[in-house]
PDB file of C-alpha atoms in Angstrom:
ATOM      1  CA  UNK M  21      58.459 123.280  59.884  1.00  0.00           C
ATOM      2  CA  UNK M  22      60.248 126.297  61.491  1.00  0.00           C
ATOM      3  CA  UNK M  23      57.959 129.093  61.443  1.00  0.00           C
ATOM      4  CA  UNK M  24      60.865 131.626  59.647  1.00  0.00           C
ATOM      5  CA  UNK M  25      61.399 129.454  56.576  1.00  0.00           C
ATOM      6  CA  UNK M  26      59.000 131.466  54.730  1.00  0.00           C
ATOM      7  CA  UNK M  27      59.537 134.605  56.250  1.00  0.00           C
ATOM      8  CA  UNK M  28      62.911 134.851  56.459  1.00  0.00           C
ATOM      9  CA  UNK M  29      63.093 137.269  53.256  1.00  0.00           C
ATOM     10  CA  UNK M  30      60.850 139.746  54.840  1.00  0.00           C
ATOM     11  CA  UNK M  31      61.876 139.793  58.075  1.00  0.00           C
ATOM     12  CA  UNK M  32      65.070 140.386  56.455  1.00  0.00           C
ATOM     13  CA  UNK M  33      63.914 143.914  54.384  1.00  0.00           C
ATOM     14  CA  UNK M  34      61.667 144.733  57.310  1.00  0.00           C
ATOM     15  CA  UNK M  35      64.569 145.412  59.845  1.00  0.00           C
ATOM     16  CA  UNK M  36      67.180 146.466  57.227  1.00  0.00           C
ATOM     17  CA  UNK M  37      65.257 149.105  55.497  1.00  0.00           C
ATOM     18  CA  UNK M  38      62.331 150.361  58.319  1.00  0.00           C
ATOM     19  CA  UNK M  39      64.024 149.376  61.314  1.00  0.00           C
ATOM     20  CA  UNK M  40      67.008 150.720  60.742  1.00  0.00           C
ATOM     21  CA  UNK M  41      67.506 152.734  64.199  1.00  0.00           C
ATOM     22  CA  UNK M  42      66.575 149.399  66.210  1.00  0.00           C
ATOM     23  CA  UNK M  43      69.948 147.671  65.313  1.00  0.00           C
ATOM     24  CA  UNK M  44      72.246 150.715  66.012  1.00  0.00           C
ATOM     25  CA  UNK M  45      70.787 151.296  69.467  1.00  0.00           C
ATOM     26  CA  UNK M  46      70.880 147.482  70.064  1.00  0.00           C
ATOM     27  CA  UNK M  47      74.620 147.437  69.222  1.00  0.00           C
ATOM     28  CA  UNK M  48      75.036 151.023  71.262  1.00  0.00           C
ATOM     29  CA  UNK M  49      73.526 149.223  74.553  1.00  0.00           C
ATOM     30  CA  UNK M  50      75.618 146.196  74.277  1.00  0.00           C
ATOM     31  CA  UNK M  51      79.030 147.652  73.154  1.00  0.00           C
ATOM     32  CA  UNK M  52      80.194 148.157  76.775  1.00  0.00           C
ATOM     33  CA  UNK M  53      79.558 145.051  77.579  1.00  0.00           C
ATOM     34  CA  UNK M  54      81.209 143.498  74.926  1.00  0.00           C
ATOM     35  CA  UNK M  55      84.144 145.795  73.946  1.00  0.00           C
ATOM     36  CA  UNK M  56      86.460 143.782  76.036  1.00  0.00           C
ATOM     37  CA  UNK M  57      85.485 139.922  74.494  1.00  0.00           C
ATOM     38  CA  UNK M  58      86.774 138.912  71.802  1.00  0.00           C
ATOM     39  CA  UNK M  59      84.387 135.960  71.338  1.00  0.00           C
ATOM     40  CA  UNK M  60      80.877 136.884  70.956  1.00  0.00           C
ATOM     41  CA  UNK M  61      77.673 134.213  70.708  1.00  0.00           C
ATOM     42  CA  UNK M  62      74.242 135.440  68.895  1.00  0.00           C
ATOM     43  CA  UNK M  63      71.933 133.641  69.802  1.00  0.00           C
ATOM     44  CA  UNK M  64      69.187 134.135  67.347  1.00  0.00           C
ATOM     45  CA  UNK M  65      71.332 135.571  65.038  1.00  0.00           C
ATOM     46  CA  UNK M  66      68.572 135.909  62.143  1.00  0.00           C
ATOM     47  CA  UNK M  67      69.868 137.041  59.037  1.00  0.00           C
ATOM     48  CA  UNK M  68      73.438 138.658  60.829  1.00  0.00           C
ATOM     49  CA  UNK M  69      71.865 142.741  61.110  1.00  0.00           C
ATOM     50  CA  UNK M  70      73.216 142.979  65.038  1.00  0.00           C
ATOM     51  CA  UNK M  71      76.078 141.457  64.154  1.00  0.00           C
ATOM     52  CA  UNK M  72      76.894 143.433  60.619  1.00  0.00           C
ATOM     53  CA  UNK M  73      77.312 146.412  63.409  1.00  0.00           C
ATOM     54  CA  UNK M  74      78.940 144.489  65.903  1.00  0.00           C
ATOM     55  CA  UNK M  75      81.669 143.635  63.492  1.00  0.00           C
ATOM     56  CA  UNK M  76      82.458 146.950  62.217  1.00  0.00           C
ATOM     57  CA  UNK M  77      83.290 147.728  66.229  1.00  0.00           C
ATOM     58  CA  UNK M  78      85.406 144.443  67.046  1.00  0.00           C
ATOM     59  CA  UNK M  79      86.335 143.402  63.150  1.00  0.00           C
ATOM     60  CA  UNK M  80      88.948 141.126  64.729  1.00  0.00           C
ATOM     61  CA  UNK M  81      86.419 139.172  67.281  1.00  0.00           C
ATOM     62  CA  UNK M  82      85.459 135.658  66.419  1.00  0.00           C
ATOM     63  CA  UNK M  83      81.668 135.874  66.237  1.00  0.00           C
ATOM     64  CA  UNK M  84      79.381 132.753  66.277  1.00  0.00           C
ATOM     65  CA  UNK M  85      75.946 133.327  65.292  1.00  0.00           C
ATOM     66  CA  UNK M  86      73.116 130.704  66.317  1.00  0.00           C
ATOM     67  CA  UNK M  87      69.832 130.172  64.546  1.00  0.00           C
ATOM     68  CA  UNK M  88      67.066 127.940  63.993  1.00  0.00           C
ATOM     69  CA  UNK M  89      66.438 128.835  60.875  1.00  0.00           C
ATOM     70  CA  UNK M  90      68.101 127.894  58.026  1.00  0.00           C
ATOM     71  CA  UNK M  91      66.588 130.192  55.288  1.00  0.00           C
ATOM     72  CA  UNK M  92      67.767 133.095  57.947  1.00  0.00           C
ATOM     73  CA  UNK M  93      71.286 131.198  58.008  1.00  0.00           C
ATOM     74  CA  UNK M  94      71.377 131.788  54.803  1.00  0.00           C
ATOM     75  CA  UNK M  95      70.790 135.429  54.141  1.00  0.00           C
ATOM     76  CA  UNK M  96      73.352 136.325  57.205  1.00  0.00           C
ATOM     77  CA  UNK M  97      75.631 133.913  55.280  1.00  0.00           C
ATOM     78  CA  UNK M  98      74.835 136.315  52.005  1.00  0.00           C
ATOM     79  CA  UNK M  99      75.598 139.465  53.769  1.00  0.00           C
ATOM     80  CA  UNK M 100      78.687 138.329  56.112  1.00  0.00           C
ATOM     81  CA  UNK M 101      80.326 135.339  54.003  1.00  0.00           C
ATOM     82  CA  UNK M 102      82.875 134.012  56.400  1.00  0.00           C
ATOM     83  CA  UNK M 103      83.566 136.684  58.822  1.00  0.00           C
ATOM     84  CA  UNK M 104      81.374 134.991  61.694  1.00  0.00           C
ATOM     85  CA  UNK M 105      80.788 131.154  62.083  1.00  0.00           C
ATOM     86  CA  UNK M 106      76.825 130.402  61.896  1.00  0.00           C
ATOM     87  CA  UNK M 107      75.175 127.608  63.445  1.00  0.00           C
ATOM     88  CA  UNK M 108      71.737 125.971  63.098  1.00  0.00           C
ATOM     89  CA  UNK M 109      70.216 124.992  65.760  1.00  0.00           C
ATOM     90  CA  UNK M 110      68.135 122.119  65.774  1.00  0.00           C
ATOM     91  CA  UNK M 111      63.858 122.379  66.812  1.00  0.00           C
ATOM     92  CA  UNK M 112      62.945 120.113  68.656  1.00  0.00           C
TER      93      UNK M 112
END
């Protein structure tokens, strides 16, 4: 069983709501990097916080986000419906 199946919820309010400085400054560190791709790959993409922010930058960038989890799949699904294409990952 992945370990975020049951977590995924949590982890989800914990970095939206306390964290909320550690995904701007994430984003701020990697936009120079990025600013001149137009395809981006998360990998552990989580439930889609880094790349929320990423796509309000680069709304026009095909973003793939990777994940083992499905129950965090699912919440980045929630909050970015079909603006990035998510993949799980399979544990082995």
């Amino acid at each position: 069983m992945n370990i975020y199946a049951d977590r995924a919820n949590y982890y989800d309010l914990l970095f939206q709501y306390i964290c909320t400085d550690y995904h701007d400054e994430v984003v701020k560190s990697l936009f120079p990097i990025i600013r001149d791709f137009n395809n981006i790959v998360e990998i552990g993409v989580g439930t889609g916080l880094i790349a929320e922010r990423v796509l309000k930058l680069k709304p026009n960038c095909n973003f793939t986000g990777i994940d083992i989890s499905k129950q965090m799949l699912d919440l980045a699904k929630k909050r970015l419906g079909n603006k990035i294409k998510l993949v799980e990952s399979i544990q082995k």
